Amino acid sequence: MSERQEAVRQGAGPAVGADVISLRPRRIRRVCWISAVVLVVLFAVIATTLTGPTGNGFGTFQRGDQFAMAGLGVLFALGVLLFTRPRVKADARGIRVRNVIGSYELPWEVVRGIRFDRGAPWAALELYDDDLLPVVALQAADKQLAVDGVRALRRLHQAHLATLAERASGR
């Protein structure tokens, strides 16, 4: 079974049901979770080794210093886990984009197209007011998963445009 088929079977691919698409990056989530665990373990080891006098002997490491070092490890790990936040949900009404910092909910009427330029790190929504909104959930590092996600979003966008055209011609 190919990697792509296995990813879809395990639910890692674009979830499509009743014209709702839900997408999350795969590779960056793995890297971030592994990095967060490594950071917590590393800082816990550093915290346990902080004992005795400091370099020149004028001070000593206390229990509070050890807790502070472990706390720093947890804070850094939480900072790394922010990069697991991106996701996209789209349906017939519009698209909801959640990036590392900031979220957007847009109706399809303001979206001109979905771009994924060659060499770009992630996809982007091209809006009618000439703005580009990054979609960090569709990353080039995810390769075929990202391409399939962009194609699914484009199909949903085209379906919305077709519905608008039907309404306009029916009047």
Coordinates of C-alpha atoms in Angstrom, one line a residue:
M1 CA 0.0 0.0 0.0
S2 CA 1.4 3.4 -0.9
E3 CA 2.2 6.0 1.8
R4 CA -0.6 8.2 0.5
Q5 CA -3.2 5.5 0.7
E6 CA -2.1 4.6 4.2
A7 CA -2.2 8.2 5.3
V8 CA -5.8 8.6 4.0
R9 CA -6.8 5.3 5.6
Q10 CA -5.4 6.5 9.0
G11 CA -7.2 9.8 8.7
A12 CA -4.1 11.9 8.1
G13 CA -5.3 13.0 4.6
P14 CA -8.0 15.5 3.7
A15 CA -11.2 14.5 5.6
V16 CA -14.0 15.0 3.2
G17 CA -17.5 14.3 4.3
A18 CA -20.7 16.1 3.3
D19 CA -18.6 18.6 1.5
V20 CA -16.5 19.5 4.5
I21 CA -12.8 19.5 4.1
S22 CA -10.5 19.4 7.2
L23 CA -6.7 19.6 6.7
R24 CA -3.7 19.6 9.0
P25 CA 0.0 19.4 8.2
R26 CA 1.6 16.0 8.9
R27 CA 5.3 16.3 8.9
I28 CA 5.6 19.5 11.0
R29 CA 3.4 18.0 13.7
R30 CA 5.7 15.0 14.0
V31 CA 8.8 17.1 14.2
C32 CA 7.3 19.5 16.8
W33 CA 6.0 16.7 19.1
I34 CA 9.4 14.9 19.0
S35 CA 11.2 18.2 19.5
A36 CA 8.9 19.1 22.5
V37 CA 9.6 15.8 24.2
V38 CA 13.3 16.2 23.6
L39 CA 13.3 19.7 25.1
V40 CA 11.5 18.7 28.2
V41 CA 13.8 15.7 28.8
L42 CA 16.9 17.8 28.1
F43 CA 15.9 20.5 30.4
A44 CA 14.9 18.0 33.1
V45 CA 18.4 16.4 32.8
I46 CA 20.0 19.8 33.1
A47 CA 17.8 20.7 36.1
T48 CA 18.9 17.6 37.9
T49 CA 22.6 18.3 37.3
L50 CA 22.3 21.9 38.7
T51 CA 23.8 21.3 42.1
G52 CA 26.6 22.7 44.1
P53 CA 28.5 26.0 43.7
T54 CA 28.4 28.1 40.6
G55 CA 31.5 28.6 38.5
N56 CA 33.6 30.8 40.9
G57 CA 32.0 29.6 44.1
F58 CA 30.2 32.9 45.2
G59 CA 26.8 31.2 44.9
T60 CA 25.2 27.8 44.8
F61 CA 22.4 26.3 42.8
Q62 CA 19.2 25.9 44.9
R63 CA 16.1 23.8 44.4
G64 CA 14.4 26.8 42.9
D65 CA 17.0 27.0 40.1
Q66 CA 16.3 23.4 39.3
F67 CA 12.5 24.0 39.1
A68 CA 13.1 27.1 37.0
M69 CA 15.2 25.1 34.5
A70 CA 12.6 22.4 34.3
G71 CA 9.9 25.1 33.8
L72 CA 11.9 26.7 31.0
G73 CA 12.0 23.3 29.3
V74 CA 8.2 23.1 29.5
L75 CA 7.8 26.7 28.2
F76 CA 10.1 26.1 25.3
A77 CA 8.2 22.9 24.5
L78 CA 4.9 24.7 24.5
G79 CA 6.4 27.3 22.2
V80 CA 7.4 24.6 19.7
L81 CA 4.0 23.0 19.9
L82 CA 2.5 26.3 18.6
F83 CA 3.6 25.1 15.2
T84 CA 1.2 22.2 15.4
R85 CA -1.7 24.7 15.5
P86 CA -2.3 25.3 11.7
R87 CA -5.4 23.8 10.1
V88 CA -8.0 24.5 7.5
K89 CA -11.7 23.7 7.4
A90 CA -13.8 24.4 4.4
D91 CA -17.4 23.8 3.4
A92 CA -19.9 25.1 0.9
R93 CA -20.2 28.4 2.8
G94 CA -16.5 29.3 3.2
I95 CA -13.1 28.5 4.6
R96 CA -11.6 28.8 8.0
V97 CA -7.8 29.1 8.2
R98 CA -6.0 28.8 11.5
N99 CA -2.2 29.6 11.2
V100 CA 0.4 29.6 13.9
I101 CA -0.7 33.1 15.0
G102 CA -4.1 34.3 13.9
S103 CA -7.2 32.8 12.4
Y104 CA -9.5 33.8 9.6
E105 CA -13.0 32.8 8.6
L106 CA -13.8 33.9 5.0
P107 CA -16.8 33.3 2.8
W108 CA -16.0 31.9 -0.7
E109 CA -17.2 35.2 -2.2
V110 CA -14.0 37.0 -1.1
V111 CA -11.6 34.2 -2.4
R112 CA -10.4 34.5 -5.9
G113 CA -8.3 31.3 -5.9
I114 CA -6.1 28.9 -4.0
R115 CA -2.4 29.2 -4.9
F116 CA 0.4 26.8 -4.3
D117 CA 3.3 28.3 -6.3
R118 CA 6.3 26.2 -7.2
G119 CA 9.0 26.7 -4.5
A120 CA 6.5 28.2 -2.0
P121 CA 6.6 26.7 1.6
W122 CA 2.8 26.6 1.8
A123 CA -0.3 27.4 0.0
A124 CA -2.1 30.8 0.0
L125 CA -5.6 32.1 -0.6
E126 CA -5.7 34.8 -3.2
L127 CA -8.4 37.3 -2.3
Y128 CA -10.4 39.7 -4.5
D129 CA -8.8 42.7 -2.8
D130 CA -5.4 41.4 -4.0
D131 CA -4.3 40.2 -0.6
L132 CA -2.6 36.8 -0.2
L133 CA -3.5 34.9 3.0
P134 CA -1.0 32.1 3.9
V135 CA -2.4 28.7 4.5
V136 CA 0.3 27.1 6.7
A137 CA -1.7 23.9 7.1
L138 CA -0.9 23.0 3.4
Q139 CA 2.9 22.8 3.5
A140 CA 5.2 21.7 0.7
A141 CA 7.0 19.4 3.1
D142 CA 3.9 17.2 3.1
K143 CA 4.2 16.7 -0.6
Q144 CA 1.3 14.8 -2.1
L145 CA -0.9 15.3 1.0
A146 CA -0.6 19.1 0.4
V147 CA -1.3 18.8 -3.3
D148 CA -4.4 16.7 -2.6
G149 CA -5.5 19.2 -0.1
V150 CA -5.2 22.1 -2.5
R151 CA -7.0 20.2 -5.2
A152 CA -9.9 19.4 -2.7
L153 CA -10.1 23.1 -1.7
R154 CA -10.1 24.2 -5.4
R155 CA -13.0 21.7 -6.2
L156 CA -15.0 23.1 -3.3
H157 CA -14.3 26.7 -4.5
Q158 CA -15.2 25.8 -8.1
A159 CA -18.5 24.2 -6.9
H160 CA -19.3 27.5 -5.0
L161 CA -18.5 29.5 -8.2
A162 CA -20.8 27.2 -10.2
T163 CA -23.6 27.7 -7.7
L164 CA -23.2 31.4 -8.0
A165 CA -23.3 31.3 -11.8
E166 CA -26.5 29.2 -11.7
R167 CA -28.1 31.7 -9.4
A168 CA -27.1 34.6 -11.6
S169 CA -28.3 32.9 -14.9
G170 CA -31.6 31.8 -13.3
R171 CA -32.7 35.3 -12.6

